Amino acid sequence: MAQNNFTNKLILGDNLIELQKLPEKSVDLIYLDPPFFSNRTYEVIWGDDGEVRSFEDRFAGGIDHYISWLKIRVRQMHRILKDTGSIFLHCDWHANAEIKIDILNKIFGRNNFRNEIVWCYTGGTDSKNRWQRKHDTIFFYTKSKNYTYNGDFEEFSDNTLKRFNKEDEKGRYKINKLFGGRITKTYMKKEGKRAPDYWYIPIVNRTFAEGIGYPTQKPEALLQRIIECCTNEGDVVLDPFLGGGTTIDVANRLNRKWIGIDQSVMAIKVSDLRLKKRQNELFAQPYEVVLPTYDFSKLQSQDGKEF
C-alpha cells in the first residue's frame, strides 16, 4: 500500500476478512478495543443482527473460545504491521492475563513487550466487598526493537518547580551543594518529566462535548496520546474494532492516514457522520466508505444454513 496514493478508508465488514485483504507490512500503528470478555449485553451497542450474532458467538464457548476468536485476528494484525510499527490492545480484568500470555506474547514475542499502561478513571461502581475496579489495561507491543517512539511528557509538580527556583539563559535550574563545598547546577528539562505508565484521563460522559452517546466511547485524549507518541504525520493508523470512530477522528485531526473497520452498520454511520463534521476544517482529509458487495445469484442458490 503505497503512502503517496493511499486513501483513508472506513470499512463495513468482518474485521478478520478485511484484515486478510490488507497488504503485508502496510500499517504503522494498530489500536484495538475489542469487546471485553464481560458477558455484558451492553456490548451489543446498536442491536443490529451482525452485532448480536458476534456477541453470541464470542461467548458461547467461554474464555477459550474468546481467546481463539481474538487470536486469529491479532495474527493478521501482526502480518500487516510494519517492522517499525506498534500495537496497543485495550482490555480489562476479565481477560487481560489470558490476552497477554496466550495472544500477545506468543504472536509478538515477550521481548517486544514495552508497557502495560493503566488507564485510570472514576465513576460507576460501588462494591462493598472489594476495591473499586477503576482502570483498564492497554498492552503496548512492538513488532521489533526498532520502532517509533516520540516520547511522552507531563508537567512538573508544584514541589518540583519550587526546587528549581532559579533561571538563566539555559532555563530553570536548582543549586546542588556537594561534598567539599563544590556547587553545581541541575537544569529542568524544558519538555517536562517523562510520563509514567499510569494515566488518569476522565471517561466520556453525557456532559462532554465529544460525547456521541456510544456507551463504551473512549476519550479523544487517550487516543491522541497513543497516536502522537508512536507515529509521525503521514503514518497509517488502523482500528479494526472501530465502534464510535474515536481513533480515526483523532488520527484524521493529527494528519495521520487511517483505516477503520467495523461490522456494525450503525457504527460506520456514526463514524462517517463524525468525520463529515470535520470536513470544513483546514487539514481534513478525504476518505472513502467501503461497503461489502455480494454475488446475489450465488447467494440465492444457497440454502439458509450455507447463507
Coordinates of C-alpha atoms in Angstrom, one line a residue:
M1 CA 0.0 0.0 0.0
A2 CA 1.9 3.0 -1.2
Q3 CA 1.8 6.0 1.0
N4 CA 1.6 8.5 -1.8
N5 CA -1.6 7.2 -3.3
F6 CA -3.2 6.0 0.0
T7 CA -6.8 6.7 0.6
N8 CA -8.3 6.7 4.1
K9 CA -10.9 4.0 4.5
L10 CA -14.0 3.5 6.6
I11 CA -14.8 -0.2 6.1
L12 CA -18.0 -2.1 6.9
G13 CA -17.3 -5.8 7.3
D14 CA -16.0 -8.6 9.5
N15 CA -12.5 -7.4 10.5
L16 CA -11.0 -10.9 10.0
I17 CA -11.9 -10.9 6.4
E18 CA -11.0 -7.2 5.9
L19 CA -7.6 -7.6 7.6
Q20 CA -6.8 -10.5 5.3
K21 CA -7.2 -8.1 2.3
L22 CA -4.6 -5.6 3.6
P23 CA -1.1 -5.8 2.3
E24 CA 1.7 -7.2 4.5
K25 CA 3.7 -4.5 6.5
S26 CA 1.4 -1.7 5.4
V27 CA 0.4 -0.1 8.8
D28 CA 2.4 1.9 11.4
L29 CA 0.1 1.7 14.4
I30 CA -2.8 -0.5 15.4
Y31 CA -5.1 0.4 18.3
L32 CA -7.8 -2.2 19.1
D33 CA -10.5 -2.0 21.7
P34 CA -12.2 -5.4 21.2
P35 CA -15.3 -6.4 23.0
F36 CA -14.3 -7.3 26.6
F37 CA -14.9 -10.8 27.9
S38 CA -17.5 -9.5 30.2
N39 CA -20.7 -11.3 29.1
R40 CA -22.5 -8.0 29.4
T41 CA -25.0 -7.2 26.7
Y42 CA -24.2 -3.5 26.6
E43 CA -21.6 -4.6 24.1
V44 CA -24.4 -5.1 21.6
I45 CA -24.4 -1.3 21.1
W46 CA -26.8 -0.8 18.3
G47 CA -28.7 -4.1 18.3
D48 CA -28.2 -5.0 14.7
D49 CA -28.1 -8.7 13.7
G50 CA -24.4 -8.7 13.0
E51 CA -23.6 -7.5 16.5
V52 CA -26.0 -9.9 18.1
R53 CA -24.5 -12.9 16.3
S54 CA -20.9 -11.8 17.0
F55 CA -21.7 -11.4 20.7
E56 CA -23.4 -14.8 21.0
D57 CA -20.5 -16.5 19.0
R58 CA -17.8 -15.0 21.1
F59 CA -19.1 -16.1 24.5
A60 CA -20.7 -19.4 23.5
G61 CA -17.5 -21.4 24.3
G62 CA -16.2 -19.4 27.3
I63 CA -12.8 -17.8 27.7
D64 CA -11.0 -20.4 25.4
H65 CA -13.4 -19.6 22.6
Y66 CA -13.0 -15.8 23.1
I67 CA -9.2 -16.0 23.1
S68 CA -9.3 -18.2 19.9
W69 CA -11.7 -15.7 18.3
L70 CA -9.4 -12.7 19.1
K71 CA -6.1 -14.5 18.4
I72 CA -6.7 -15.2 14.7
R73 CA -7.4 -11.5 14.3
V74 CA -4.3 -10.4 16.1
R75 CA -2.2 -12.8 13.9
Q76 CA -3.4 -10.8 10.9
M77 CA -2.6 -7.5 12.6
H78 CA 1.0 -8.8 13.2
R79 CA 1.2 -9.6 9.5
I80 CA 0.1 -6.1 8.3
L81 CA 2.1 -4.2 10.9
K82 CA 5.4 -2.7 9.6
D83 CA 8.6 -3.8 11.3
T84 CA 8.8 -0.4 12.9
G85 CA 5.2 -0.5 14.0
S86 CA 3.3 -0.8 17.3
I87 CA 0.1 -2.3 18.6
F88 CA -2.0 -1.2 21.6
L89 CA -4.5 -3.7 22.8
H90 CA -7.2 -2.3 25.1
C91 CA -8.8 -4.7 27.6
D92 CA -9.8 -5.1 31.3
W93 CA -9.6 -7.5 34.1
H94 CA -11.9 -10.1 32.6
A95 CA -9.3 -11.4 30.2
N96 CA -6.1 -9.3 30.3
A97 CA -4.0 -12.1 31.7
E98 CA -5.0 -14.6 29.0
I99 CA -4.6 -11.9 26.3
K100 CA -1.1 -11.1 27.3
I101 CA 0.1 -14.7 27.8
D102 CA -1.9 -16.6 25.1
I103 CA -2.0 -14.0 22.4
L104 CA 0.4 -11.1 22.5
N105 CA 3.4 -12.9 24.0
K106 CA 3.0 -15.8 21.5
I107 CA 2.4 -13.6 18.4
F108 CA 4.6 -10.6 19.1
G109 CA 7.1 -12.2 21.5
R110 CA 7.9 -11.5 25.1
N111 CA 10.9 -9.4 24.1
N112 CA 8.7 -7.0 22.2
F113 CA 6.5 -6.1 25.2
R114 CA 7.0 -2.5 26.0
N115 CA 4.4 -1.4 28.6
E116 CA 1.3 -2.4 30.5
I117 CA -0.4 1.0 30.5
V118 CA -3.0 1.5 33.2
W119 CA -5.8 3.9 32.2
C120 CA -7.4 5.2 35.5
Y121 CA -10.8 6.8 35.8
T122 CA -13.6 7.4 38.2
G123 CA -17.4 6.9 38.4
G124 CA -19.8 4.0 38.1
T125 CA -19.5 1.2 40.6
D126 CA -19.9 0.9 44.4
S127 CA -18.7 -2.5 45.5
K128 CA -18.8 -3.3 49.3
N129 CA -16.7 -6.5 49.2
R130 CA -13.6 -5.5 47.2
W131 CA -11.7 -2.4 45.9
Q132 CA -13.4 -0.5 43.2
R133 CA -12.3 -1.5 39.7
K134 CA -11.3 1.8 38.2
H135 CA -8.9 1.1 35.4
D136 CA -8.4 -0.6 32.1
T137 CA -5.3 -2.2 30.7
I138 CA -3.6 -1.2 27.4
F139 CA -0.8 -3.5 26.3
F140 CA 1.8 -1.9 24.2
Y141 CA 3.9 -4.2 22.0
T142 CA 6.1 -3.5 19.0
K143 CA 7.0 -5.7 16.1
S144 CA 10.7 -5.3 16.6
K145 CA 13.3 -3.4 18.6
N146 CA 13.3 -0.6 16.0
Y147 CA 10.1 1.3 16.5
T148 CA 8.7 4.8 16.6
Y149 CA 8.5 6.4 20.0
N150 CA 8.4 10.2 20.2
G151 CA 8.3 10.4 24.0
D152 CA 5.6 11.4 26.4
F153 CA 6.0 14.2 28.9
E154 CA 3.9 15.6 31.8
E155 CA 4.2 18.9 33.6
F156 CA 6.4 19.1 36.7
S157 CA 4.6 19.3 40.1
D158 CA 4.5 22.4 42.1
N159 CA 7.0 21.0 44.5
T160 CA 9.5 20.4 41.7
L161 CA 9.0 23.9 40.4
K162 CA 9.8 25.2 43.8
R163 CA 13.1 23.3 44.0
F164 CA 14.1 24.6 40.5
N165 CA 13.7 28.2 41.6
K166 CA 16.5 29.9 39.7
E167 CA 16.7 30.7 36.0
D168 CA 19.2 31.8 33.4
E169 CA 19.5 31.8 29.6
K170 CA 19.5 28.0 29.6
G171 CA 16.3 27.7 31.6
R172 CA 15.2 26.9 35.2
Y173 CA 17.7 25.2 37.5
K174 CA 18.4 24.2 41.1
I175 CA 21.7 24.5 43.1
N176 CA 23.4 21.3 44.3
K177 CA 25.8 21.7 47.2
L178 CA 28.2 18.8 47.0
F179 CA 30.8 17.4 49.4
G180 CA 33.8 19.7 49.8
G181 CA 31.8 22.9 49.2
R182 CA 31.5 22.3 45.4
I183 CA 28.4 23.7 43.8
T184 CA 26.7 22.5 40.6
K185 CA 23.6 23.3 38.7
T186 CA 20.9 20.9 37.5
Y187 CA 18.6 22.2 34.8
M188 CA 15.0 21.3 34.5
K189 CA 14.0 19.6 31.2
K190 CA 12.1 22.1 29.1
E191 CA 9.7 19.4 27.7
G192 CA 8.6 18.3 31.2
K193 CA 9.1 15.0 33.1
R194 CA 8.8 11.6 31.4
A195 CA 5.3 10.2 31.9
P196 CA 4.7 7.0 33.9
D197 CA 2.6 4.1 32.6
Y198 CA -0.5 5.0 34.5
W199 CA -2.7 7.7 33.0
Y200 CA -5.6 9.5 34.6
I201 CA -8.0 10.5 31.8
P202 CA -11.7 11.1 32.5
I203 CA -14.1 8.7 30.8
V204 CA -16.5 10.3 28.3
N205 CA -19.9 11.1 29.8
R206 CA -23.0 12.9 28.7
T207 CA -21.6 16.3 29.6
F208 CA -18.6 16.0 27.4
A209 CA -18.7 17.9 24.1
E210 CA -17.1 15.0 22.3
G211 CA -19.7 12.5 23.6
I212 CA -21.8 10.8 20.9
G213 CA -23.9 8.6 23.1
Y214 CA -21.8 5.5 22.5
P215 CA -21.7 3.5 25.8
T216 CA -18.0 2.4 25.5
Q217 CA -16.7 5.5 23.8
K218 CA -13.0 6.2 24.6
P219 CA -11.7 9.7 25.2
E220 CA -10.0 11.6 22.4
A221 CA -7.2 12.5 24.8
L222 CA -6.4 8.8 25.3
L223 CA -6.1 8.1 21.6
Q224 CA -4.2 11.4 20.9
R225 CA -1.6 10.4 23.5
I226 CA -1.0 7.0 21.9
I227 CA -1.0 8.3 18.3
E228 CA 1.3 11.2 19.0
C229 CA 3.8 9.0 20.9
C230 CA 4.1 6.2 18.4
T231 CA 3.5 7.7 14.9
N232 CA 4.5 10.7 12.8
E233 CA 2.5 12.7 10.4
G234 CA 1.6 10.7 7.3
D235 CA 1.8 7.3 9.1
V236 CA -1.1 4.8 8.8
V237 CA -3.2 4.1 11.9
L238 CA -5.6 1.2 12.0
D239 CA -8.6 0.5 14.3
P240 CA -10.2 -2.9 13.5
F241 CA -12.9 -2.5 16.2
L242 CA -13.9 1.0 15.3
G243 CA -17.0 1.5 17.3
G244 CA -17.8 5.2 17.6
G245 CA -14.8 6.2 15.5
T246 CA -12.6 8.0 18.1
T247 CA -9.4 6.5 16.7
I248 CA -9.8 7.6 13.1
D249 CA -11.3 11.0 14.1
V250 CA -8.2 11.8 16.2
A251 CA -5.8 10.3 13.5
N252 CA -7.5 12.5 10.9
R253 CA -7.1 15.6 13.1
L254 CA -3.4 14.8 13.7
N255 CA -2.7 14.4 9.9
R256 CA -2.2 10.6 10.0
K257 CA -3.6 8.2 7.4
W258 CA -6.1 5.8 8.7
I259 CA -8.3 2.7 8.3
G260 CA -11.3 1.9 10.4
I261 CA -13.2 -1.4 10.3
D262 CA -16.5 -2.4 12.0
Q263 CA -19.1 -5.0 11.2
S264 CA -21.9 -2.7 12.6
V265 CA -23.8 -0.6 10.0
M266 CA -24.6 1.9 12.7
A267 CA -21.0 2.2 13.9
I268 CA -19.9 3.0 10.4
K269 CA -22.8 5.5 10.0
V270 CA -21.9 7.2 13.3
S271 CA -18.2 7.4 12.4
D272 CA -19.0 8.7 8.9
L273 CA -21.1 11.5 10.4
R274 CA -18.4 12.3 12.9
L275 CA -15.8 12.7 10.1
K276 CA -18.2 14.7 8.0
K277 CA -18.5 17.3 10.7
R278 CA -14.7 17.9 10.3
Q279 CA -14.7 18.3 6.6
N280 CA -14.7 22.0 6.7
E281 CA -11.5 22.1 8.8
L282 CA -8.3 23.1 7.2
F283 CA -6.5 19.8 7.5
A284 CA -9.5 17.5 7.0
Q285 CA -8.6 14.5 4.8
P286 CA -10.7 12.8 2.1
Y287 CA -11.8 9.3 2.7
E288 CA -14.0 6.5 1.2
V289 CA -16.6 4.4 2.8
V290 CA -16.2 0.8 1.7
L291 CA -19.3 -1.4 1.8
P292 CA -19.5 -5.1 1.1
T293 CA -20.6 -6.4 -2.3
Y294 CA -22.3 -9.7 -2.9
D295 CA -22.9 -12.1 -5.7
F296 CA -26.6 -12.3 -5.4
S297 CA -27.0 -15.2 -7.8
K298 CA -24.7 -17.2 -5.7
L299 CA -26.4 -16.3 -2.5
Q300 CA -29.8 -17.2 -4.0
S301 CA -28.6 -20.7 -4.8
Q302 CA -27.6 -21.4 -1.2
D303 CA -29.8 -22.8 1.4
G304 CA -30.4 -20.9 4.6
K305 CA -27.6 -22.6 6.6
E306 CA -25.0 -22.0 4.0
F307 CA -26.0 -18.4 3.6

